[in-house]
Amino acid sequence: MDLTGIHHLTAITADAPANKRFYTDTLGLRLVKKTVNQDDTSAYHLFYADGLATPGTDLTFFDWPAPPERRGTRSISGTGLRVATDSMDYWAERLRKAGRGDGSIATLDGRETLAFEDPEGQRFRLIADDAGEVHPWHRSPVPAAHQIRGLGPITISVPQLAPTAEVLTRVLNMRETRDYDSPDGQGRVHVFEMGPGGAAAELHVAVQPGLPVARQGAGAVHHVAFRTPNVAAIHGWAGRLAEFGLPNSGEVERYYFRSLYFREPGGNLFEIATDGPGFAVDEPLESLGESLSLPPFLEPRRAEIEARLKPLD
C-alpha cells in the first residue's frame, strides 16, 4: 500500500481578498472552490489549482485573523511548485516585477529552483520539472506553457530525524533516497519518496534542532495532504495507523474527498486524502469557484454563513 504523491497543501491567510489577487493574478492559478472551513464556518476555505482542479495541484487557504507566523522547527517550512524547465526565466522576471524575490535561479538538490515568498511570508520554491500531465487554465494571465504544473516537493522542519523517519518509512511506506545541505544553512535535508517518486511525490525533511519551535499564523502552512486513490484505500490507511498505534482523526468526510489526519512525531499535521470525487461534484467544471459552495450538511445554514463572510473582490 503506497501513497501516490502530494494531494494538497493548506496554509493560513489573514487577508482573503489580497490572497485571491496574488494567487490568481500573479501566480496564475485558478480559484476552483470557494467554500468555508467545515470546522469554522466563519472562515473561507479557498482552493487554487490547475485548469481541471487536478489532485496534486491544490493550494488551499484558511482565512483566519491571525498574526504573522513565527518561523522555526516543527513546521512545514517550504512549498515546492513545479513549472516547466524552460519557464524559469519567465518566472524570474514575473516575480521580480511583482516584488516577490530577486529572481535568482539556483540549483538545489540537482534541480533548478527559484525561491520567493507570498505577501504574507509563506515560503515557496519553483522547481523545474517536466514530468506528468499538464492542464492549463485558459483564463490565466500566465501563458499556458509557463503555468504552474502542480505541487512538490514539500519541506518540513523537525528537531530530530529518527522518530519522523520511522513513521515515514515503517507506517507510510516512503523511501529515503538522498540528502543535501539546507539552503538556509541550518542542517541537512533528507529526501523521502512515495509511490512513483519524482518531484510531485517527495517529502523533504530538514533536521534543524537549533531552531525555536514555530508558532502558526498568517503565512504559515497548516498541513500537507498525501494522495490515495479512493475510499477503499482510506479504509486501509485507517487500519494501518491503528495497527501502529498512531493517534488519528478517523475518517473524515470532506465531500470533495475523504480524509484522515494525524501528527508525525516532529509535530507536523499530515492528512491522507482521496483523489475523488473532486471539486466538480457540486458545480460545473467550467464555473468552478465562481460562487460559494457548501457541502450538503451546511447548505441549510447558507444565509447565515454568507452573511458572516467578507467580499473577496
C-alpha positions as protocol buffer text, in pm:
chain_id: "A"
residue {
  index: 1
  type: MET
  ca { x: 0 y: 0 z: 0 }
}
residue {
  index: 2
  type: ASP
  ca { x: 159 y: 323 z: -119 }
}
residue {
  index: 3
  type: LEU
  ca { x: 75 y: 690 z: -120 }
}
residue {
  index: 4
  type: THR
  ca { x: 94 y: 829 z: -474 }
}
residue {
  index: 5
  type: GLY
  ca { x: 216 y: 1186 z: -418 }
}
residue {
  index: 6
  type: ILE
  ca { x: 126 y: 1523 z: -272 }
}
residue {
  index: 7
  type: HIS
  ca { x: -253 y: 1582 z: -274 }
}
residue {
  index: 8
  type: HIS
  ca { x: -280 y: 1939 z: -146 }
}
residue {
  index: 9
  type: LEU
  ca { x: -125 y: 2186 z: 94 }
}
residue {
  index: 10
  type: THR
  ca { x: -331 y: 2406 z: 327 }
}
residue {
  index: 11
  type: ALA
  ca { x: -197 y: 2735 z: 462 }
}
residue {
  index: 12
  type: ILE
  ca { x: -324 y: 3036 z: 658 }
}
residue {
  index: 13
  type: THR
  ca { x: -406 y: 3383 z: 530 }
}
residue {
  index: 14
  type: ALA
  ca { x: -526 y: 3683 z: 730 }
}
residue {
  index: 15
  type: ASP
  ca { x: -635 y: 3870 z: 415 }
}
residue {
  index: 16
  type: ALA
  ca { x: -853 y: 3661 z: 184 }
}
residue {
  index: 17
  type: PRO
  ca { x: -911 y: 3930 z: -85 }
}
residue {
  index: 18
  type: ALA
  ca { x: -538 y: 4001 z: -121 }
}
residue {
  index: 19
  type: ASN
  ca { x: -469 y: 3628 z: -114 }
}
residue {
  index: 20
  type: LYS
  ca { x: -708 y: 3572 z: -405 }
}
residue {
  index: 21
  type: ARG
  ca { x: -545 y: 3853 z: -605 }
}
residue {
  index: 22
  type: PHE
  ca { x: -194 y: 3716 z: -558 }
}
residue {
  index: 23
  type: TYR
  ca { x: -267 y: 3351 z: -633 }
}
residue {
  index: 24
  type: THR
  ca { x: -487 y: 3418 z: -935 }
}
residue {
  index: 25
  type: ASP
  ca { x: -334 y: 3737 z: -1079 }
}
residue {
  index: 26
  type: THR
  ca { x: 36 y: 3687 z: -1002 }
}
residue {
  index: 27
  type: LEU
  ca { x: 73 y: 3308 z: -985 }
}
residue {
  index: 28
  type: GLY
  ca { x: -198 y: 3249 z: -1244 }
}
residue {
  index: 29
  type: LEU
  ca { x: -374 y: 2969 z: -1057 }
}
residue {
  index: 30
  type: ARG
  ca { x: -745 y: 2902 z: -1090 }
}
residue {
  index: 31
  type: LEU
  ca { x: -978 y: 2954 z: -793 }
}
residue {
  index: 32
  type: VAL
  ca { x: -1152 y: 2616 z: -816 }
}
residue {
  index: 33
  type: LYS
  ca { x: -1351 y: 2615 z: -493 }
}
residue {
  index: 34
  type: LYS
  ca { x: -1478 y: 2898 z: -274 }
}
residue {
  index: 35
  type: THR
  ca { x: -1615 y: 2737 z: 39 }
}
residue {
  index: 36
  type: VAL
  ca { x: -1576 y: 2759 z: 418 }
}
residue {
  index: 37
  type: ASN
  ca { x: -1374 y: 2578 z: 678 }
}
residue {
  index: 38
  type: GLN
  ca { x: -1607 y: 2294 z: 772 }
}
residue {
  index: 39
  type: ASP
  ca { x: -1499 y: 2320 z: 1137 }
}
residue {
  index: 40
  type: ASP
  ca { x: -1515 y: 2703 z: 1150 }
}
residue {
  index: 41
  type: THR
  ca { x: -1775 y: 2833 z: 907 }
}
residue {
  index: 42
  type: SER
  ca { x: -1684 y: 3197 z: 975 }
}
residue {
  index: 43
  type: ALA
  ca { x: -1366 y: 3142 z: 773 }
}
residue {
  index: 44
  type: TYR
  ca { x: -1328 y: 3098 z: 399 }
}
residue {
  index: 45
  type: HIS
  ca { x: -1153 y: 2790 z: 268 }
}
residue {
  index: 46
  type: LEU
  ca { x: -1015 y: 2885 z: -73 }
}
residue {
  index: 47
  type: PHE
  ca { x: -875 y: 2627 z: -316 }
}
residue {
  index: 48
  type: TYR
  ca { x: -644 y: 2718 z: -606 }
}
residue {
  index: 49
  type: ALA
  ca { x: -537 y: 2461 z: -864 }
}
residue {
  index: 50
  type: ASP
  ca { x: -478 y: 2397 z: -1235 }
}
residue {
  index: 51
  type: GLY
  ca { x: -741 y: 2423 z: -1508 }
}
residue {
  index: 52
  type: LEU
  ca { x: -905 y: 2091 z: -1423 }
}
residue {
  index: 53
  type: ALA
  ca { x: -867 y: 2109 z: -1043 }
}
residue {
  index: 54
  type: THR
  ca { x: -642 y: 1804 z: -1059 }
}
residue {
  index: 55
  type: PRO
  ca { x: -540 y: 1635 z: -731 }
}
residue {
  index: 56
  type: GLY
  ca { x: -180 y: 1727 z: -663 }
}
residue {
  index: 57
  type: THR
  ca { x: -219 y: 2087 z: -784 }
}
residue {
  index: 58
  type: ASP
  ca { x: -424 y: 2230 z: -493 }
}
residue {
  index: 59
  type: LEU
  ca { x: -301 y: 2514 z: -276 }
}
residue {
  index: 60
  type: THR
  ca { x: -567 y: 2592 z: -15 }
}
residue {
  index: 61
  type: PHE
  ca { x: -608 y: 2861 z: 250 }
}
residue {
  index: 62
  type: PHE
  ca { x: -798 y: 2912 z: 572 }
}
residue {
  index: 63
  type: ASP
  ca { x: -887 y: 3279 z: 620 }
}
residue {
  index: 64
  type: TRP
  ca { x: -814 y: 3343 z: 988 }
}
residue {
  index: 65
  type: PRO
  ca { x: -737 y: 3683 z: 1154 }
}
residue {
  index: 66
  type: ALA
  ca { x: -402 y: 3563 z: 1287 }
}
residue {
  index: 67
  type: PRO
  ca { x: -72 y: 3747 z: 1349 }
}
residue {
  index: 68
  type: PRO
  ca { x: 223 y: 3652 z: 1128 }
}
residue {
  index: 69
  type: GLU
  ca { x: 387 y: 3313 z: 1169 }
}
residue {
  index: 70
  type: ARG
  ca { x: 689 y: 3282 z: 1396 }
}
residue {
  index: 71
  type: ARG
  ca { x: 924 y: 3065 z: 1197 }
}
residue {
  index: 72
  type: GLY
  ca { x: 1105 y: 2768 z: 1340 }
}
residue {
  index: 73
  type: THR
  ca { x: 1116 y: 2392 z: 1357 }
}
residue {
  index: 74
  type: ARG
  ca { x: 819 y: 2156 z: 1400 }
}
residue {
  index: 75
  type: SER
  ca { x: 666 y: 2322 z: 1095 }
}
residue {
  index: 76
  type: ILE
  ca { x: 601 y: 2279 z: 726 }
}
residue {
  index: 77
  type: SER
  ca { x: 865 y: 2521 z: 613 }
}
residue {
  index: 78
  type: GLY
  ca { x: 869 y: 2520 z: 233 }
}
residue {
  index: 79
  type: THR
  ca { x: 631 y: 2459 z: -56 }
}
residue {
  index: 80
  type: GLY
  ca { x: 751 y: 2347 z: -397 }
}
residue {
  index: 81
  type: LEU
  ca { x: 562 y: 2447 z: -711 }
}
residue {
  index: 82
  type: ARG
  ca { x: 658 y: 2267 z: -1031 }
}
residue {
  index: 83
  type: VAL
  ca { x: 698 y: 2452 z: -1361 }
}
residue {
  index: 84
  type: ALA
  ca { x: 843 y: 2354 z: -1697 }
}
residue {
  index: 85
  type: THR
  ca { x: 1221 y: 2361 z: -1720 }
}
residue {
  index: 86
  type: ASP
  ca { x: 1210 y: 2631 z: -1987 }
}
residue {
  index: 87
  type: SER
  ca { x: 984 y: 2853 z: -1772 }
}
residue {
  index: 88
  type: MET
  ca { x: 1234 y: 2955 z: -1506 }
}
residue {
  index: 89
  type: ASP
  ca { x: 1347 y: 3276 z: -1677 }
}
residue {
  index: 90
  type: TYR
  ca { x: 984 y: 3376 z: -1735 }
}
residue {
  index: 91
  type: TRP
  ca { x: 905 y: 3332 z: -1366 }
}
residue {
  index: 92
  type: ALA
  ca { x: 1223 y: 3504 z: -1250 }
}
residue {
  index: 93
  type: GLU
  ca { x: 1117 y: 3815 z: -1439 }
}
residue {
  index: 94
  type: ARG
  ca { x: 749 y: 3791 z: -1344 }
}
residue {
  index: 95
  type: LEU
  ca { x: 819 y: 3754 z: -972 }
}
residue {
  index: 96
  type: ARG
  ca { x: 1084 y: 4026 z: -976 }
}
residue {
  index: 97
  type: LYS
  ca { x: 834 y: 4269 z: -1132 }
}
residue {
  index: 98
  type: ALA
  ca { x: 579 y: 4170 z: -868 }
}
residue {
  index: 99
  type: GLY
  ca { x: 829 y: 4242 z: -589 }
}
residue {
  index: 100
  type: ARG
  ca { x: 836 y: 3878 z: -484 }
}
residue {
  index: 101
  type: GLY
  ca { x: 1205 y: 3798 z: -475 }
}
residue {
  index: 102
  type: ASP
  ca { x: 1518 y: 3894 z: -661 }
}
residue {
  index: 103
  type: GLY
  ca { x: 1473 y: 3649 z: -949 }
}
residue {
  index: 104
  type: SER
  ca { x: 1786 y: 3447 z: -868 }
}
residue {
  index: 105
  type: ILE
  ca { x: 1773 y: 3095 z: -1014 }
}
residue {
  index: 106
  type: ALA
  ca { x: 1976 y: 2844 z: -815 }
}
residue {
  index: 107
  type: THR
  ca { x: 2044 y: 2471 z: -823 }
}
residue {
  index: 108
  type: LEU
  ca { x: 1918 y: 2279 z: -520 }
}
residue {
  index: 109
  type: ASP
  ca { x: 1913 y: 1902 z: -485 }
}
residue {
  index: 110
  type: GLY
  ca { x: 2009 y: 1874 z: -852 }
}
residue {
  index: 111
  type: ARG
  ca { x: 1718 y: 2085 z: -981 }
}
residue {
  index: 112
  type: GLU
  ca { x: 1686 y: 2446 z: -1095 }
}
residue {
  index: 113
  type: THR
  ca { x: 1486 y: 2639 z: -838 }
}
residue {
  index: 114
  type: LEU
  ca { x: 1360 y: 2991 z: -771 }
}
residue {
  index: 115
  type: ALA
  ca { x: 1276 y: 3096 z: -415 }
}
residue {
  index: 116
  type: PHE
  ca { x: 1011 y: 3357 z: -334 }
}
residue {
  index: 117
  type: GLU
  ca { x: 755 y: 3446 z: -66 }
}
residue {
  index: 118
  type: ASP
  ca { x: 391 y: 3542 z: -95 }
}
residue {
  index: 119
  type: PRO
  ca { x: 281 y: 3879 z: 50 }
}
residue {
  index: 120
  type: GLU
  ca { x: 228 y: 3724 z: 395 }
}
residue {
  index: 121
  type: GLY
  ca { x: 563 y: 3546 z: 404 }
}
residue {
  index: 122
  type: GLN
  ca { x: 476 y: 3191 z: 301 }
}
residue {
  index: 123
  type: ARG
  ca { x: 792 y: 3036 z: 160 }
}
residue {
  index: 124
  type: PHE
  ca { x: 784 y: 2888 z: -190 }
}
residue {
  index: 125
  type: ARG
  ca { x: 1033 y: 2746 z: -434 }
}
residue {
  index: 126
  type: LEU
  ca { x: 959 y: 2700 z: -803 }
}
residue {
  index: 127
  type: ILE
  ca { x: 1104 y: 2368 z: -920 }
}
residue {
  index: 128
  type: ALA
  ca { x: 1200 y: 2294 z: -1282 }
}
residue {
  index: 129
  type: ASP
  ca { x: 1019 y: 1969 z: -1363 }
}
residue {
  index: 130
  type: ASP
  ca { x: 870 y: 1847 z: -1692 }
}
residue {
  index: 131
  type: ALA
  ca { x: 716 y: 1525 z: -1558 }
}
residue {
  index: 132
  type: GLY
  ca { x: 344 y: 1449 z: -1553 }
}
residue {
  index: 133
  type: GLU
  ca { x: 35 y: 1576 z: -1729 }
}
residue {
  index: 134
  type: VAL
  ca { x: -39 y: 1947 z: -1770 }
}
residue {
  index: 135
  type: HIS
  ca { x: -386 y: 2104 z: -1754 }
}
residue {
  index: 136
  type: PRO
  ca { x: -359 y: 2479 z: -1817 }
}
residue {
  index: 137
  type: TRP
  ca { x: -635 y: 2725 z: -1730 }
}
residue {
  index: 138
  type: HIS
  ca { x: -745 y: 2916 z: -2038 }
}
residue {
  index: 139
  type: ARG
  ca { x: -829 y: 3232 z: -1839 }
}
residue {
  index: 140
  type: SER
  ca { x: -499 y: 3251 z: -1653 }
}
residue {
  index: 141
  type: PRO
  ca { x: -286 y: 3564 z: -1700 }
}
residue {
  index: 142
  type: VAL
  ca { x: 15 y: 3329 z: -1726 }
}
residue {
  index: 143
  type: PRO
  ca { x: 73 y: 3173 z: -2070 }
}
residue {
  index: 144
  type: ALA
  ca { x: -22 y: 2804 z: -2083 }
}
residue {
  index: 145
  type: ALA
  ca { x: 337 y: 2689 z: -2139 }
}
residue {
  index: 146
  type: HIS
  ca { x: 455 y: 2861 z: -1822 }
}
residue {
  index: 147
  type: GLN
  ca { x: 168 y: 2786 z: -1582 }
}
residue {
  index: 148
  type: ILE
  ca { x: 232 y: 2610 z: -1253 }
}
residue {
  index: 149
  type: ARG
  ca { x: 205 y: 2236 z: -1311 }
}
residue {
  index: 150
  type: GLY
  ca { x: 145 y: 2121 z: -953 }
}
residue {
  index: 151
  type: LEU
  ca { x: 282 y: 2078 z: -604 }
}
residue {
  index: 152
  type: GLY
  ca { x: 602 y: 1927 z: -476 }
}
residue {
  index: 153
  type: PRO
  ca { x: 839 y: 1875 z: -315 }
}
residue {
  index: 154
  type: ILE
  ca { x: 717 y: 1984 z: 31 }
}
residue {
  index: 155
  type: THR
  ca { x: 971 y: 2055 z: 308 }
}
residue {
  index: 156
  type: ILE
  ca { x: 909 y: 2002 z: 679 }
}
residue {
  index: 157
  type: SER
  ca { x: 1140 y: 2104 z: 965 }
}
residue {
  index: 158
  type: VAL
  ca { x: 1188 y: 1870 z: 1263 }
}
residue {
  index: 159
  type: PRO
  ca { x: 1433 y: 1873 z: 1556 }
}
residue {
  index: 160
  type: GLN
  ca { x: 1522 y: 1503 z: 1518 }
}
residue {
  index: 161
  type: LEU
  ca { x: 1524 y: 1277 z: 1214 }
}
residue {
  index: 162
  type: ALA
  ca { x: 1478 y: 929 z: 1362 }
}
residue {
  index: 163
  type: PRO
  ca { x: 1122 y: 948 z: 1502 }
}
residue {
  index: 164
  type: THR
  ca { x: 986 y: 1117 z: 1189 }
}
residue {
  index: 165
  type: ALA
  ca { x: 1177 y: 886 z: 957 }
}
residue {
  index: 166
  type: GLU
  ca { x: 1037 y: 581 z: 1134 }
}
residue {
  index: 167
  type: VAL
  ca { x: 678 y: 694 z: 1068 }
}
residue {
  index: 168
  type: LEU
  ca { x: 756 y: 789 z: 708 }
}
residue {
  index: 169
  type: THR
  ca { x: 921 y: 458 z: 625 }
}
residue {
  index: 170
  type: ARG
  ca { x: 754 y: 199 z: 850 }
}
residue {
  index: 171
  type: VAL
  ca { x: 400 y: 339 z: 854 }
}
residue {
  index: 172
  type: LEU
  ca { x: 367 y: 539 z: 530 }
}
residue {
  index: 173
  type: ASN
  ca { x: 599 y: 320 z: 319 }
}
residue {
  index: 174
  type: MET
  ca { x: 812 y: 610 z: 195 }
}
residue {
  index: 175
  type: ARG
  ca { x: 1171 y: 556 z: 85 }
}
residue {
  index: 176
  type: GLU
  ca { x: 1467 y: 769 z: 196 }
}
residue {
  index: 177
  type: THR
  ca { x: 1673 y: 831 z: -117 }
}
residue {
  index: 178
  type: ARG
  ca { x: 1932 y: 1106 z: -56 }
}
residue {
  index: 179
  type: ASP
  ca { x: 2016 y: 1419 z: 146 }
}
residue {
  index: 180
  type: TYR
  ca { x: 2157 y: 1767 z: 87 }
}
residue {
  index: 181
  type: ASP
  ca { x: 2251 y: 2085 z: 277 }
}
residue {
  index: 182
  type: SER
  ca { x: 1958 y: 2306 z: 372 }
}
residue {
  index: 183
  type: PRO
  ca { x: 1962 y: 2629 z: 167 }
}
residue {
  index: 184
  type: ASP
  ca { x: 1919 y: 2834 z: 488 }
}
residue {
  index: 185
  type: GLY
  ca { x: 2241 y: 2686 z: 630 }
}
residue {
  index: 186
  type: GLN
  ca { x: 2050 y: 2509 z: 908 }
}
residue {
  index: 187
  type: GLY
  ca { x: 2121 y: 2135 z: 894 }
}
residue {
  index: 188
  type: ARG
  ca { x: 2071 y: 1859 z: 639 }
}
residue {
  index: 189
  type: VAL
  ca { x: 1759 y: 1785 z: 437 }
}
residue {
  index: 190
  type: HIS
  ca { x: 1662 y: 1419 z: 387 }
}
residue {
  index: 191
  type: VAL
  ca { x: 1451 y: 1327 z: 83 }
}
residue {
  index: 192
  type: PHE
  ca { x: 1171 y: 1071 z: 116 }
}
residue {
  index: 193
  type: GLU
  ca { x: 985 y: 942 z: -189 }
}
residue {
  index: 194
  type: MET
  ca { x: 638 y: 791 z: -211 }
}
residue {
  index: 195
  type: GLY
  ca { x: 475 y: 593 z: -489 }
}
residue {
  index: 196
  type: PRO
  ca { x: 635 y: 666 z: -827 }
}
residue {
  index: 197
  type: GLY
  ca { x: 880 y: 919 z: -683 }
}
residue {
  index: 198
  type: GLY
  ca { x: 980 y: 1238 z: -857 }
}
residue {
  index: 199
  type: ALA
  ca { x: 924 y: 1598 z: -752 }
}
residue {
  index: 200
  type: ALA
  ca { x: 545 y: 1557 z: -719 }
}
residue {
  index: 201
  type: ALA
  ca { x: 588 y: 1267 z: -476 }
}
residue {
  index: 202
  type: GLU
  ca { x: 867 y: 1383 z: -243 }
}
residue {
  index: 203
  type: LEU
  ca { x: 871 y: 1498 z: 118 }
}
residue {
  index: 204
  type: HIS
  ca { x: 1191 y: 1676 z: 224 }
}
residue {
  index: 205
  type: VAL
  ca { x: 1274 y: 1659 z: 595 }
}
residue {
  index: 206
  type: ALA
  ca { x: 1505 y: 1933 z: 726 }
}
residue {
  index: 207
  type: VAL
  ca { x: 1667 y: 1836 z: 1057 }
}
residue {
  index: 208
  type: GLN
  ca { x: 1704 y: 2163 z: 1249 }
}
residue {
  index: 209
  type: PRO
  ca { x: 1742 y: 2117 z: 1627 }
}
residue {
  index: 210
  type: GLY
  ca { x: 1891 y: 2465 z: 1668 }
}
residue {
  index: 211
  type: LEU
  ca { x: 1573 y: 2647 z: 1566 }
}
residue {
  index: 212
  type: PRO
  ca { x: 1299 y: 2758 z: 1807 }
}
residue {
  index: 213
  type: VAL
  ca { x: 961 y: 2592 z: 1782 }
}
residue {
  index: 214
  type: ALA
  ca { x: 744 y: 2761 z: 1520 }
}
residue {
  index: 215
  type: ARG
  ca { x: 414 y: 2930 z: 1600 }
}
residue {
  index: 216
  type: GLN
  ca { x: 148 y: 2911 z: 1332 }
}
residue {
  index: 217
  type: GLY
  ca { x: -2 y: 3230 z: 1196 }
}
residue {
  index: 218
  type: ALA
  ca { x: -58 y: 3416 z: 871 }
}
residue {
  index: 219
  type: GLY
  ca { x: 192 y: 3295 z: 613 }
}
residue {
  index: 220
  type: ALA
  ca { x: 229 y: 2954 z: 780 }
}
residue {
  index: 221
  type: VAL
  ca { x: 134 y: 2615 z: 641 }
}
residue {
  index: 222
  type: HIS
  ca { x: -136 y: 2436 z: 840 }
}
residue {
  index: 223
  type: HIS
  ca { x: -96 y: 2084 z: 697 }
}
residue {
  index: 224
  type: VAL
  ca { x: 13 y: 1879 z: 398 }
}
residue {
  index: 225
  type: ALA
  ca { x: -202 y: 1607 z: 242 }
}
residue {
  index: 226
  type: PHE
  ca { x: -84 y: 1297 z: 57 }
}
residue {
  index: 227
  type: ARG
  ca { x: -273 y: 1123 z: -223 }
}
residue {
  index: 228
  type: THR
  ca { x: -453 y: 791 z: -205 }
}
residue {
  index: 229
  type: PRO
  ca { x: -685 y: 679 z: -486 }
}
residue {
  index: 230
  type: ASN
  ca { x: -1020 y: 602 z: -326 }
}
residue {
  index: 231
  type: VAL
  ca { x: -1229 y: 529 z: -17 }
}
residue {
  index: 232
  type: ALA
  ca { x: -1117 y: 166 z: -2 }
}
residue {
  index: 233
  type: ALA
  ca { x: -758 y: 289 z: 24 }
}
residue {
  index: 234
  type: ILE
  ca { x: -853 y: 532 z: 304 }
}
residue {
  index: 235
  type: HIS
  ca { x: -1005 y: 237 z: 492 }
}
residue {
  index: 236
  type: GLY
  ca { x: -671 y: 62 z: 452 }
}
residue {
  index: 237
  type: TRP
  ca { x: -474 y: 359 z: 582 }
}
residue {
  index: 238
  type: ALA
  ca { x: -706 y: 395 z: 882 }
}
residue {
  index: 239
  type: GLY
  ca { x: -638 y: 34 z: 968 }
}
residue {
  index: 240
  type: ARG
  ca { x: -266 y: 78 z: 921 }
}
residue {
  index: 241
  type: LEU
  ca { x: -248 y: 379 z: 1155 }
}
residue {
  index: 242
  type: ALA
  ca { x: -445 y: 182 z: 1414 }
}
residue {
  index: 243
  type: GLU
  ca { x: -209 y: -115 z: 1372 }
}
residue {
  index: 244
  type: PHE
  ca { x: 86 y: 108 z: 1459 }
}
residue {
  index: 245
  type: GLY
  ca { x: -99 y: 278 z: 1745 }
}
residue {
  index: 246
  type: LEU
  ca { x: -72 y: 620 z: 1580 }
}
residue {
  index: 247
  type: PRO
  ca { x: -341 y: 859 z: 1714 }
}
residue {
  index: 248
  type: ASN
  ca { x: -553 y: 1000 z: 1431 }
}
residue {
  index: 249
  type: SER
  ca { x: -883 y: 1168 z: 1347 }
}
residue {
  index: 250
  type: GLY
  ca { x: -1050 y: 865 z: 1200 }
}
residue {
  index: 251
  type: GLU
  ca { x: -1202 y: 904 z: 855 }
}
residue {
  index: 252
  type: VAL
  ca { x: -1350 y: 1249 z: 787 }
}
residue {
  index: 253
  type: GLU
  ca { x: -1594 y: 1314 z: 502 }
}
residue {
  index: 254
  type: ARG
  ca { x: -1494 y: 1641 z: 335 }
}
residue {
  index: 255
  type: TYR
  ca { x: -1743 y: 1594 z: 48 }
}
residue {
  index: 256
  type: TYR
  ca { x: -1485 y: 1672 z: -222 }
}
residue {
  index: 257
  type: PHE
  ca { x: -1259 y: 1398 z: -83 }
}
residue {
  index: 258
  type: ARG
  ca { x: -1237 y: 1175 z: 223 }
}
residue {
  index: 259
  type: SER
  ca { x: -955 y: 1240 z: 469 }
}
residue {
  index: 260
  type: LEU
  ca { x: -759 y: 1105 z: 761 }
}
residue {
  index: 261
  type: TYR
  ca { x: -547 y: 1334 z: 985 }
}
residue {
  index: 262
  type: PHE
  ca { x: -258 y: 1264 z: 1222 }
}
residue {
  index: 263
  type: ARG
  ca { x: 60 y: 1426 z: 1353 }
}
residue {
  index: 264
  type: GLU
  ca { x: 403 y: 1286 z: 1285 }
}
residue {
  index: 265
  type: PRO
  ca { x: 647 y: 1283 z: 1580 }
}
residue {
  index: 266
  type: GLY
  ca { x: 806 y: 1612 z: 1473 }
}
residue {
  index: 267
  type: GLY
  ca { x: 475 y: 1790 z: 1533 }
}
residue {
  index: 268
  type: ASN
  ca { x: 358 y: 1840 z: 1174 }
}
residue {
  index: 269
  type: LEU
  ca { x: -1 y: 1770 z: 1075 }
}
residue {
  index: 270
  type: PHE
  ca { x: -40 y: 1519 z: 794 }
}
residue {
  index: 271
  type: GLU
  ca { x: -353 y: 1429 z: 600 }
}
residue {
  index: 272
  type: ILE
  ca { x: -422 y: 1139 z: 366 }
}
residue {
  index: 273
  type: ALA
  ca { x: -689 y: 1234 z: 112 }
}
residue {
  index: 274
  type: THR
  ca { x: -867 y: 1054 z: -171 }
}
residue {
  index: 275
  type: ASP
  ca { x: -836 y: 1174 z: -530 }
}
residue {
  index: 276
  type: GLY
  ca { x: -1214 y: 1181 z: -572 }
}
residue {
  index: 277
  type: PRO
  ca { x: -1490 y: 1263 z: -607 }
}
residue {
  index: 278
  type: GLY
  ca { x: -1332 y: 1604 z: -678 }
}
residue {
  index: 279
  type: PHE
  ca { x: -1446 y: 1965 z: -698 }
}
residue {
  index: 280
  type: ALA
  ca { x: -1692 y: 1920 z: -986 }
}
residue {
  index: 281
  type: VAL
  ca { x: -1923 y: 1712 z: -765 }
}
residue {
  index: 282
  type: ASP
  ca { x: -2139 y: 2015 z: -682 }
}
residue {
  index: 283
  type: GLU
  ca { x: -2082 y: 2267 z: -962 }
}
residue {
  index: 284
  type: PRO
  ca { x: -1992 y: 2255 z: -1333 }
}
residue {
  index: 285
  type: LEU
  ca { x: -1623 y: 2226 z: -1416 }
}
residue {
  index: 286
  type: GLU
  ca { x: -1638 y: 2537 z: -1634 }
}
residue {
  index: 287
  type: SER
  ca { x: -1763 y: 2758 z: -1348 }
}
residue {
  index: 288
  type: LEU
  ca { x: -1569 y: 2620 z: -1052 }
}
residue {
  index: 289
  type: GLY
  ca { x: -1505 y: 2873 z: -777 }
}
residue {
  index: 290
  type: GLU
  ca { x: -1738 y: 3143 z: -908 }
}
residue {
  index: 291
  type: SER
  ca { x: -1993 y: 3112 z: -625 }
}
residue {
  index: 292
  type: LEU
  ca { x: -1989 y: 2993 z: -265 }
}
residue {
  index: 293
  type: SER
  ca { x: -2007 y: 2613 z: -245 }
}
residue {
  index: 294
  type: LEU
  ca { x: -2124 y: 2440 z: 70 }
}
residue {
  index: 295
  type: PRO
  ca { x: -2132 y: 2068 z: 144 }
}
residue {
  index: 296
  type: PRO
  ca { x: -2486 y: 1929 z: 188 }
}
residue {
  index: 297
  type: PHE
  ca { x: -2471 y: 1927 z: 567 }
}
residue {
  index: 298
  type: LEU
  ca { x: -2401 y: 2304 z: 569 }
}
residue {
  index: 299
  type: GLU
  ca { x: -2646 y: 2402 z: 294 }
}
residue {
  index: 300
  type: PRO
  ca { x: -2938 y: 2469 z: 536 }
}
residue {
  index: 301
  type: ARG
  ca { x: -2719 y: 2736 z: 701 }
}
residue {
  index: 302
  type: ARG
  ca { x: -2626 y: 2915 z: 375 }
}
residue {
  index: 303
  type: ALA
  ca { x: -2787 y: 3251 z: 458 }
}
residue {
  index: 304
  type: GLU
  ca { x: -2625 y: 3265 z: 800 }
}
residue {
  index: 305
  type: ILE
  ca { x: -2283 y: 3162 z: 664 }
}
residue {
  index: 306
  type: GLU
  ca { x: -2287 y: 3404 z: 371 }
}
residue {
  index: 307
  type: ALA
  ca { x: -2381 y: 3693 z: 600 }
}
residue {
  index: 308
  type: ARG
  ca { x: -2064 y: 3643 z: 804 }
}
residue {
  index: 309
  type: LEU
  ca { x: -1820 y: 3627 z: 511 }
}
residue {
  index: 310
  type: LYS
  ca { x: -1639 y: 3931 z: 373 }
}
residue {
  index: 311
  type: PRO
  ca { x: -1646 y: 4002 z: -4 }
}
residue {
  index: 312
  type: LEU
  ca { x: -1345 y: 3862 z: -192 }
}
residue {
  index: 313
  type: ASP
  ca { x: -1350 y: 4116 z: -475 }
}
